[in-house]
């Protein structure tokens, strides 16, 4: 799957491109397979990975990566992958706001974030990690993967704050000129123009991105043989020649250990 | 030893591979065929089937209530009754109805009498009481297997026309949370990020999990519970206006508080031997995207649509059903795939003793084909142009 997917997005060489901000959006379906793919790709390409997971536990990502042939927990114990457990954020929030908390006690990162209304404390945490990773003896690119930015919105942050957060993370990464990796995030695009703030987030992030991966369910409804459609838009902001935006669309079907991609209308069930 | 356990605690979750789960055999559970998770039954076999075999331990199921919340509560009762039969402990929270009342209305298990009798005289199938067989006498020598360990089965059948007896209910530990009683004493205000009702409920669940020994990370050291079991958490009508305490929570949005609660609940359950079913009157939310957000925060989401009061009630297509089941989201845990159902068209019916979910199909046509209205369809004579040849002729194929 990893090979197929990377061929689809144009990563065909042994060393994967760096310095890219990749945005995955999903609409009425689940686009997390792209996140799993990028995690495995980065770990295999010997990137240092900083992984913030908000929606699922690390065990979940680990078992999926195992199916894809990558061992995340050994990468984690060797220090190649740093995991920030965002699933515990709300729980920490609840503990922090309880009555038996003494005023002097240190609050968790997320509580600090809500207190000041911006994601600056979280950004500082990530920036410290980026710094410590990049100063290690062997220079390898540092990549950041954030799963499910939309969750931050559900937890009470404005689109503005999240956009700023991503912008800062990008800048922090690219300051490390020689070993900057990629920034990958996932946003749900469920809003059908009604929820202003959520659609604003998608628009603002799509504007910043270098590569947009849109995962959509089929508009014709549920199908057993085609799970949806992926559209890849290369924006090429950092290429020397400002080319036209190229968009490619394929259908996909998720299997147990892989995702198969095929040109639209050529599902094995049809042919 | 303690130090190594605490370092491993970050990695360890309730989503374990089958090999590991085998060493901890918990009654009333079975490993999933899809992703090696430990599953528990919802009490309704057809519902289990839709969810891909059952509810994964450590996950949250959202049931979006029907307009009057009647059928959703039946599912909730099934879930709790199954807990009694499997020997799982229960936690029930409600704001509108006293949880003790709901517990009294749980459906009675079909093998319940046998189970109670088994308690009274340890071994109900002793040969002394059994009359010698006269006809199929060869079967007499067969070992008697059924009825030996009824509680270790996965999924049981229930009789909705009877309610559970207090003796059966007392077989497991039950804890309840009735909002009007819990919120009597005023808590002093502090910088809150959650609505006080949600905060209180969450702290209660957290202490339940911690004190009951359902937590996976600290369980290995503490040996106070030799036999592990599951905590079944049922939250009734969460998100209804009754759960909302306006006076003490200015500055917090209901939806945001609910989202934080669900997120915290998921974070808590992922590390525990617990499973939660939340029913929510999502039809009260006006914005569609808000519902979607809540669904995304749960692992599985199923909407119950009842025909009561709607025009579908009289639609001949639905005459066999009491409502529709919309599967909004299925769990995608520990795997890329999810269990895809054969069809998305599901209906439910409530019989006298049983609640079932079925594939939606048209009612069988018993009457003779002459009664079909299509036979008599004649194109309107006023049609002009190309269709003029077909004038005054019935449609035939």
XYZ file of C-alpha atoms in Angstrom:
668
model
C 0.000 0.000 0.000
C 2.742 2.406 0.919
C 4.347 2.086 -2.499
C 1.040 2.526 -4.293
C 0.035 5.525 -2.320
C 3.388 7.211 -2.666
C 3.349 6.596 -6.417
C -0.050 8.226 -6.483
C 1.187 11.373 -4.834
C 4.306 11.394 -6.979
C 6.850 10.204 -4.431
C 8.626 7.683 -6.570
C 12.253 8.169 -5.612
C 13.992 6.446 -2.738
C 14.357 9.667 -0.760
C 11.004 11.283 -0.249
C 10.532 15.020 -0.843
C 10.843 17.278 2.164
C 9.713 20.715 3.140
C 6.103 20.093 2.333
C 2.896 20.851 4.144
C 0.438 18.102 3.309
C -3.222 18.445 4.175
C -5.610 15.510 4.162
C -9.304 16.339 4.203
C -12.088 13.811 4.405
C -15.729 14.320 3.676
C -18.422 11.869 4.868
C -15.831 9.123 5.099
C -12.625 8.318 6.916
C -9.321 9.508 5.516
C -7.128 8.160 8.265
C -5.481 5.626 5.943
C -3.477 8.533 4.512
C -2.201 9.400 7.989
C -1.207 5.780 8.594
C 0.591 5.774 5.290
C 2.563 8.918 6.005
C 3.518 7.720 9.470
C 4.907 4.497 8.044
C 6.623 6.266 5.160
C 8.385 8.714 7.448
C 9.494 6.032 9.868
C 10.838 3.919 7.011
C 12.650 6.881 5.482
C 14.442 7.384 8.797
C 12.817 10.712 9.516
C 12.518 11.837 13.077
C 8.777 11.923 13.635
C 6.821 14.010 16.105
C 3.334 12.571 16.262
C 0.409 14.279 17.952
C -2.623 12.005 18.064
C -5.847 13.499 19.297
C -8.445 10.955 18.306
C -6.994 7.508 18.891
C -4.643 5.760 21.229
C -1.088 4.936 20.249
C -1.960 1.243 20.305
C -4.335 1.781 17.424
C -1.727 3.426 15.217
C 0.779 0.807 16.206
C -1.371 -2.137 15.191
C -2.302 -0.564 11.869
C 1.360 0.201 11.169
C 2.170 -3.411 11.958
C -0.228 -4.479 9.249
C 1.539 -2.116 6.875
C 4.865 -3.600 7.888
C 6.271 -0.891 10.148
C 6.933 -1.126 13.836
C 5.990 2.135 15.492
C 6.591 1.072 19.072
C 10.194 0.122 18.381
C 10.603 3.464 16.588
C 9.163 5.077 19.679
C 11.446 3.294 22.093
C 14.481 4.050 19.941
C 13.596 7.729 20.052
C 12.919 8.063 16.356
C 9.266 8.737 16.993
C 7.995 11.023 19.724
C 4.358 10.608 20.561
C 2.205 13.248 22.230
C -0.925 11.636 23.612
C -3.685 14.095 22.800
C -6.343 11.582 23.751
C -5.657 12.378 27.388
C -6.071 16.133 26.918
C -9.703 16.363 27.956
C -9.137 14.046 30.873
C -6.321 16.254 32.106
C -8.627 19.209 31.629
C -11.168 17.620 33.899
C -8.550 16.841 36.522
C -7.134 20.349 36.325
C -10.459 22.017 36.887
C -11.448 19.941 39.869
C -11.734 21.498 43.317
C -8.990 19.535 45.006
C -6.352 21.008 42.714
C -3.977 23.284 44.584
C -3.410 26.624 42.866
C 0.348 26.241 42.658
C 0.234 22.903 40.876
C 1.343 22.791 37.276
C -1.456 22.684 34.754
C -1.352 20.423 31.724
C -0.475 21.829 28.309
C -4.002 21.627 27.074
C -5.480 23.452 30.051
C -2.942 26.188 29.509
C -4.042 26.357 25.888
C -7.679 26.820 26.838
C -6.788 29.355 29.467
C -5.099 31.664 27.030
C -7.474 30.816 24.196
C -4.700 29.960 21.764
C -2.638 26.886 21.025
C 0.625 28.590 21.862
C 1.576 26.283 24.776
C 1.059 23.242 22.574
C 3.125 24.846 19.845
C 5.928 25.539 22.314
C 5.915 21.877 23.315
C 6.193 20.799 19.703
C 8.869 23.388 18.991
C 10.972 22.137 21.904
C 10.684 18.635 20.529
C 11.661 19.783 17.042
C 14.697 21.557 18.485
C 15.810 18.590 20.557
C 15.339 16.209 17.635
C 17.249 18.342 15.166
C 20.279 18.840 17.395
C 21.009 15.143 17.668
C 24.260 13.810 16.236
C 22.904 12.274 13.052
C 21.084 14.880 10.992
C 17.885 13.395 9.642
C 14.763 15.290 8.607
C 12.193 16.061 11.282
C 8.553 15.518 10.316
C 5.432 16.386 12.253
C 2.197 14.408 11.953
C -0.984 15.673 13.589
C -4.056 13.480 13.384
C -7.399 15.128 13.383
C -7.114 18.870 13.741
C -10.906 19.088 13.648
C -10.977 17.612 17.083
C -9.300 20.720 18.431
C -12.214 22.650 17.049
C -14.702 20.351 18.741
C -12.807 20.836 21.980
C -13.382 24.555 21.817
C -10.772 26.294 19.700
C -11.563 28.759 16.980
C -10.489 28.141 13.395
C -8.293 31.216 13.666
C -6.319 29.741 16.558
C -5.822 26.425 14.771
C -4.693 28.080 11.545
C -2.172 30.130 13.466
C -0.964 27.026 15.271
C -0.333 25.212 11.988
C 1.372 28.247 10.540
C 3.721 28.419 13.511
C 4.484 24.697 13.339
C 5.354 25.042 9.670
C 7.624 27.964 10.283
C 9.335 26.227 13.167
C 10.013 23.226 10.944
C 11.356 25.241 8.072
C 13.695 27.248 10.180
C 15.784 24.085 10.314
C 16.827 24.682 6.749
C 18.949 21.585 6.150
C 16.828 18.941 7.815
C 13.254 20.045 7.618
C 10.790 17.262 7.003
C 7.113 17.407 6.235
C 4.056 18.494 8.142
C 0.993 16.308 7.710
C -2.431 16.972 9.203
C -5.940 15.645 8.788
C -9.068 17.800 8.866
C -12.657 16.638 8.532
C -14.548 18.498 5.887
C -18.045 17.596 6.999
C -19.368 21.114 6.881
C -21.700 21.720 3.997
C -21.329 25.446 4.074
C -23.497 25.775 7.155
C -20.845 25.741 9.833
C -18.856 28.824 9.034
C -15.967 28.238 11.358
C -15.268 24.647 10.299
C -15.350 25.419 6.617
C -13.175 28.440 7.273
C -10.544 26.142 8.761
C -10.523 23.896 5.705
C -10.297 26.843 3.332
C -7.532 28.544 5.281
C -5.452 25.387 5.510
C -6.029 24.458 1.862
C -4.636 27.822 0.989
C -1.400 27.172 2.863
C -0.843 23.620 1.743
C 1.612 22.259 -0.803
C -0.314 19.107 -1.438
C -3.982 18.617 -0.780
C -5.320 15.085 -0.476
C -9.086 15.047 -0.562
C -10.810 11.857 0.475
C -14.514 11.753 -0.294
C -17.226 9.161 -0.062
C -19.030 8.317 -3.242
C -21.780 10.786 -3.961
C -23.907 7.948 -5.274
C -23.908 6.324 -1.877
C -22.571 3.272 -0.132
C -20.748 0.666 -2.170
C -18.985 -2.503 -1.114
C -16.403 -2.434 -3.871
C -15.516 1.216 -4.045
C -15.066 2.953 -0.717
C -14.530 6.411 -2.057
C -12.526 8.766 -4.143
C -9.168 10.432 -3.554
C -8.247 13.660 -5.259
C -4.683 14.876 -5.100
C -3.909 18.486 -5.835
C -0.266 19.498 -6.134
C 0.016 23.160 -5.527
C 3.732 23.410 -6.176
C 4.263 26.605 -4.241
C 7.932 25.881 -3.796
C 8.852 24.741 -7.259
C 10.938 26.966 -9.455
C 8.370 26.969 -12.243
C 4.925 27.919 -11.127
C 3.012 25.238 -12.954
C -0.680 24.719 -13.242
C -2.425 22.990 -10.432
C -2.700 19.387 -11.388
C -5.461 17.341 -9.847
C -5.687 13.599 -10.154
C -8.627 11.573 -8.934
C -8.796 7.855 -8.341
C -11.149 5.497 -6.600
C -9.981 3.397 -3.715
C -10.950 0.342 -1.792
C -9.614 -0.398 1.667
C -8.568 -3.984 2.233
C -7.293 -5.633 5.352
C -3.627 -4.790 4.960
C -3.622 -2.445 2.045
C -5.579 0.138 0.116
C -5.956 -0.450 -3.599
C -6.225 2.530 -5.891
C -7.612 2.303 -9.398
C -8.704 4.777 -12.073
C -12.284 5.858 -11.748
C -14.762 3.399 -13.118
C -12.346 0.473 -13.297
C -13.284 -1.299 -10.118
C -12.953 -5.055 -10.394
C -16.647 -5.308 -9.612
C -17.498 -3.325 -12.741
C -15.056 -4.781 -15.252
C 9.063 -3.994 38.606
C 6.868 -1.052 39.421
C 9.132 1.266 37.500
C 9.042 -0.831 34.370
C 5.283 -1.031 34.547
C 4.899 2.690 34.721
C 7.098 3.236 31.684
C 5.065 0.762 29.712
C 1.836 2.351 30.773
C 1.811 4.797 27.906
C 1.848 2.039 25.333
C -0.592 -0.314 26.913
C -4.201 0.063 25.883
C -7.265 -2.069 25.965
C -6.732 -2.797 22.301
C -4.508 -5.788 22.543
C -3.723 -8.605 20.247
C -5.600 -11.825 20.672
C -2.590 -13.668 22.016
C -2.365 -11.382 24.981
C -6.078 -11.324 25.585
C -6.143 -15.085 25.848
C -4.143 -15.023 29.020
C -6.803 -12.846 30.623
C -9.976 -14.811 30.042
C -12.939 -12.624 30.847
C -16.424 -14.033 30.916
C -18.941 -12.784 28.428
C -16.329 -11.673 25.929
C -14.880 -13.050 22.748
C -12.125 -11.879 20.437
C -13.138 -10.177 17.232
C -12.530 -11.832 13.896
C -11.569 -8.553 12.285
C -9.041 -6.936 14.517
C -8.385 -9.142 17.530
C -10.191 -6.841 19.905
C -12.123 -8.156 22.844
C -15.828 -7.870 22.170
C -18.851 -7.837 24.436
C -22.420 -8.335 23.349
C -25.071 -5.617 23.264
C -27.716 -8.166 24.215
C -29.402 -7.996 20.818
C -27.731 -10.503 18.448
C -28.827 -8.669 15.308
C -27.386 -5.460 16.688
C -24.101 -7.218 17.450
C -23.976 -8.413 13.889
C -24.356 -4.906 12.503
C -21.597 -3.615 14.734
C -19.243 -6.276 13.449
C -19.652 -8.918 16.132
C -20.169 -6.808 19.199
C -18.869 -3.821 21.078
C -15.117 -3.583 21.445
C -13.991 -3.248 25.038
C -12.713 0.282 25.485
C -14.975 1.834 22.909
C -18.007 4.104 23.030
C -21.236 3.447 21.153
C -23.530 6.352 20.443
C -27.219 5.621 19.982
C -29.041 8.579 18.537
C -32.449 8.424 20.092
C -35.740 8.258 18.301
C -38.109 11.144 18.815
C -39.608 9.821 22.030
C -36.522 7.949 23.157
C -38.511 4.767 23.689
C -36.679 2.305 21.459
C -33.260 3.682 22.299
C -33.958 2.967 25.938
C -34.928 -0.598 25.116
C -31.516 -1.086 23.515
C -29.912 0.411 26.588
C -31.812 -2.007 28.814
C -30.720 -4.942 26.699
C -27.133 -3.778 27.050
C -27.455 -3.696 30.835
C -29.305 -7.004 31.050
C -26.565 -8.666 29.048
C -24.156 -7.323 31.620
C -26.037 -9.182 34.356
C -25.941 -12.439 32.433
C -22.258 -12.082 31.601
C -21.321 -11.122 35.128
C -20.225 -7.631 34.160
C -20.698 -4.780 36.553
C -23.004 -1.937 35.655
C -22.961 1.819 35.873
C -26.046 3.710 34.826
C -26.510 7.460 34.696
C -29.651 9.347 33.862
C -31.123 12.783 34.347
C -34.752 12.253 33.490
C -35.618 8.882 34.994
C -34.407 7.401 38.208
C -31.767 4.848 37.236
C -33.077 2.453 39.871
C -36.363 2.425 37.998
C -34.639 1.695 34.707
C -32.751 -1.151 36.363
C -36.035 -2.646 37.528
C -37.318 -2.614 33.963
C -34.484 -4.661 32.476
C -35.717 -7.573 30.346
C -35.738 -10.987 31.949
C -33.258 -13.493 30.504
C -34.805 -16.630 29.065
C -32.341 -18.833 30.938
C -32.799 -16.705 34.019
C -34.894 -19.244 35.905
C -32.278 -21.888 35.336
C -29.592 -19.552 36.543
C -31.483 -18.758 39.727
C -32.242 -22.424 40.299
C -28.604 -23.223 39.733
C -27.731 -20.862 42.524
C -30.128 -22.526 44.898
C -29.048 -26.116 44.452
C -25.604 -25.811 42.970
C -26.083 -28.578 40.421
C -29.505 -28.671 38.789
C -28.773 -31.565 36.444
C -27.999 -34.304 38.927
C -29.055 -37.699 37.709
C -31.152 -38.341 40.801
C -33.857 -35.909 39.816
C -33.962 -36.932 36.160
C -36.546 -39.444 35.115
C -35.143 -42.389 33.090
C -35.792 -41.997 29.372
C -38.166 -44.416 27.739
C -37.968 -43.582 24.067
C -34.626 -42.080 23.139
C -32.904 -43.925 25.959
C -29.511 -43.973 24.257
C -29.279 -40.230 24.683
C -29.342 -40.682 28.398
C -25.687 -41.614 28.567
C -24.628 -38.489 26.702
C -22.820 -35.931 28.835
C -24.988 -33.002 29.678
C -23.334 -29.882 28.335
C -25.991 -27.250 28.173
C -26.710 -25.289 31.272
C -23.341 -25.870 32.821
C -21.899 -22.424 32.380
C -24.635 -20.164 31.152
C -22.827 -16.998 32.100
C -19.802 -17.734 29.946
C -21.766 -17.594 26.757
C -21.574 -14.614 24.440
C -25.003 -13.075 24.088
C -28.221 -14.331 25.660
C -31.871 -14.133 24.809
C -34.327 -12.057 26.749
C -38.012 -11.849 27.285
C -39.253 -8.284 27.153
C -42.610 -9.184 28.655
C -40.986 -9.979 32.008
C -38.676 -7.835 34.051
C -35.594 -8.887 35.858
C -35.874 -10.128 39.428
C -33.975 -8.433 42.264
C -32.067 -11.677 42.917
C -30.669 -11.652 39.409
C -29.867 -7.969 39.643
C -27.945 -8.543 42.839
C -25.570 -10.933 41.084
C -23.510 -8.027 39.794
C -22.384 -4.758 41.302
C -24.512 -1.885 40.073
C -23.895 1.773 40.583
C -26.202 4.558 39.548
C -25.938 8.261 38.978
C -29.188 10.203 39.171
C -28.510 13.780 38.258
C -31.121 15.592 40.389
C -29.806 13.796 43.474
C -26.160 14.248 42.628
C -26.436 17.950 41.993
C -28.146 18.756 45.277
C -25.047 19.940 47.055
C -23.500 23.022 45.536
C -19.894 22.769 44.528
C -17.817 25.858 44.944
C -17.020 27.525 41.679
C -13.605 27.116 40.146
C -12.253 27.777 36.659
C -14.324 25.186 34.893
C -13.903 23.971 31.366
C -16.726 21.494 31.538
C -20.312 21.959 32.476
C -20.603 20.934 36.179
C -22.936 18.068 35.410
C -20.551 16.585 32.868
C -17.632 17.183 35.192
C -19.338 15.384 38.027
C -20.349 12.428 35.902
C -16.866 12.088 34.489
C -15.248 12.144 37.899
C -17.670 9.508 39.078
C -16.898 7.234 36.150
C -13.202 7.801 36.654
C -13.362 6.842 40.312
C -15.481 3.803 39.427
C -12.874 2.601 36.979
C -10.018 3.298 39.350
C -11.581 1.792 42.460
C -13.126 -1.159 40.682
C -9.791 -2.260 39.285
C -10.848 -1.921 35.653
C -7.833 0.174 34.802
C -5.374 -1.724 32.656
C -2.222 0.128 33.573
C -2.266 -0.274 37.336
C -4.077 -3.586 37.431
C -1.064 -5.847 37.299
C 0.330 -4.660 40.592
C -2.917 -4.609 42.500
C -4.125 -8.120 43.012
C -7.316 -7.262 44.838
C -9.463 -8.508 41.963
C -8.405 -12.019 41.024
C -11.046 -12.366 38.361
C -11.196 -9.493 35.890
C -14.515 -8.346 34.648
C -15.912 -5.592 32.489
C -17.638 -2.401 33.556
C -20.628 -1.569 31.408
C -21.342 2.137 31.396
C -24.762 3.266 30.194
C -25.452 6.978 29.925
C -29.076 7.691 29.266
C -30.145 10.713 27.234
C -26.884 12.563 27.643
C -27.038 15.949 26.024
C -30.708 16.447 26.697
C -31.585 19.821 28.204
C -31.875 18.205 31.634
C -28.148 17.597 31.694
C -27.583 21.281 31.232
C -27.095 23.396 34.316
C -27.451 26.952 33.170
C -26.739 28.796 36.401
C -23.279 27.545 37.140
C -21.799 27.255 33.717
C -21.799 30.575 31.961
C -19.189 30.921 29.286
C -19.228 27.252 28.301
C -20.962 26.118 25.190
C -23.149 23.005 25.613
C -21.740 21.343 22.559
C -18.141 22.086 23.484
C -18.674 20.708 26.956
C -20.287 17.594 25.539
C -17.436 17.133 23.078
C -14.881 17.466 25.848
C -16.790 14.982 27.929
C -16.905 12.414 25.145
C -13.247 12.956 24.344
C -12.303 12.481 27.978
C -14.523 9.406 28.198
C -12.804 7.874 25.201
C -9.402 8.663 26.669
C -10.442 7.018 29.901
C -11.986 3.910 28.385
C -9.105 3.180 26.043
C -7.041 2.200 29.055
C -9.718 0.299 30.924
C -11.785 -2.828 30.826
C -14.944 -0.868 30.280
C -17.370 -0.225 27.500
C -19.884 2.602 27.214
C -23.197 3.065 25.467
C -24.446 6.626 25.272
C -27.906 7.505 24.069
C -28.381 11.048 22.953
C -31.381 12.947 21.619
C -29.435 14.335 18.689
C -32.610 15.440 16.971
C -32.680 18.274 19.468
C -29.507 19.682 17.952
C -30.352 21.993 15.137
C -27.138 21.904 13.160
C -26.254 18.777 11.238
C -22.505 19.338 11.572
C -22.813 19.380 15.374
C -24.234 15.868 15.262
C -21.410 14.800 12.991
C -18.895 16.140 15.479
C -20.398 14.117 18.277
C -20.432 11.022 16.098
C -16.768 11.464 15.298
C -16.018 11.493 19.011
C -17.649 8.125 19.509
C -16.445 4.925 17.935
C -19.710 3.690 16.561
C -22.861 5.692 15.967
C -26.280 4.323 15.189
C -29.427 6.346 14.725
C -32.821 4.953 15.635
C -35.716 6.440 13.723
C -39.120 5.488 14.992
C -42.207 5.673 12.823
C -44.335 6.815 15.739
C -45.982 10.032 14.806
C -44.472 10.205 11.338
C -46.214 9.560 8.060
C -44.072 6.478 7.509
C -46.220 4.752 10.099
C -48.967 4.229 7.550
C -46.702 3.577 4.587
C -47.434 0.012 3.380
C -43.740 -0.480 2.652
C -42.917 -0.278 6.322
C -45.933 -2.086 7.732
C -43.786 -4.840 9.262
C -41.429 -2.497 11.064
C -41.541 -0.031 13.907
C -38.703 2.080 12.685
C -35.454 2.349 10.832
C -31.881 1.912 11.966
C -29.336 4.178 10.323
C -25.747 3.127 10.803
C -23.892 6.427 10.867
C -20.443 5.204 11.720
C -18.812 1.889 12.444
C -15.745 1.431 14.583
C -12.410 1.456 12.816
C -10.149 0.184 15.540
C -6.726 -1.377 15.221
C -7.241 -1.862 11.510
C -7.599 0.002 8.269
C -10.857 -1.669 7.425
C -14.136 -1.813 9.191
C -16.747 -4.492 9.076
C -18.907 -3.489 6.176
C -22.502 -4.583 6.463
C -24.262 -6.189 3.511
C -26.816 -3.484 3.366
C -27.403 -0.066 4.775
C -31.174 -0.469 4.794
C -32.127 -1.752 8.197
C -35.362 -1.698 10.097
C -36.308 -2.782 13.575
C -39.405 -4.305 15.039
C -40.497 -4.699 18.577
C -42.363 -7.919 19.162
C -44.046 -8.783 22.401
C -40.970 -10.462 23.800
C -38.177 -9.442 21.541
C -36.506 -6.533 19.811
C -34.879 -7.344 16.486
C -33.090 -5.462 13.765
C -33.605 -6.808 10.276
C -32.722 -6.199 6.716
C -35.417 -4.016 5.257
C -37.572 -5.756 2.680
C -40.936 -5.221 1.135
C -43.821 -7.141 2.665
C -44.736 -10.282 0.720
C -47.517 -9.870 -1.804
C -50.224 -12.345 -0.868
C -53.101 -11.038 -2.911
C -53.581 -12.006 -6.562
C -51.850 -9.952 -9.180
C -55.176 -8.678 -10.482
C -55.311 -6.290 -7.588
C -52.134 -4.589 -8.736
C -52.896 -1.070 -9.778
C -50.272 -1.124 -12.543
C -52.404 -3.400 -14.703
C -54.983 -0.747 -15.149
C -52.651 2.072 -15.952
C -53.575 3.635 -19.257
C -51.619 6.456 -20.732
C -53.577 9.671 -20.699
C -55.347 10.099 -23.987
C -54.297 13.678 -24.206
C -50.684 12.645 -24.953
C -49.469 13.996 -28.202
C -46.584 13.547 -30.646
C -44.490 10.407 -30.539
C -46.661 8.557 -28.078
C -49.802 8.739 -30.171
C -49.592 5.060 -31.191
C -49.879 3.941 -27.601
C -53.109 5.713 -27.034
C -55.799 3.667 -25.318
C -53.435 0.785 -24.699
C -52.344 -0.464 -21.353
C -48.682 -0.622 -20.597
C -47.448 -4.057 -21.527
C -43.986 -5.478 -21.562
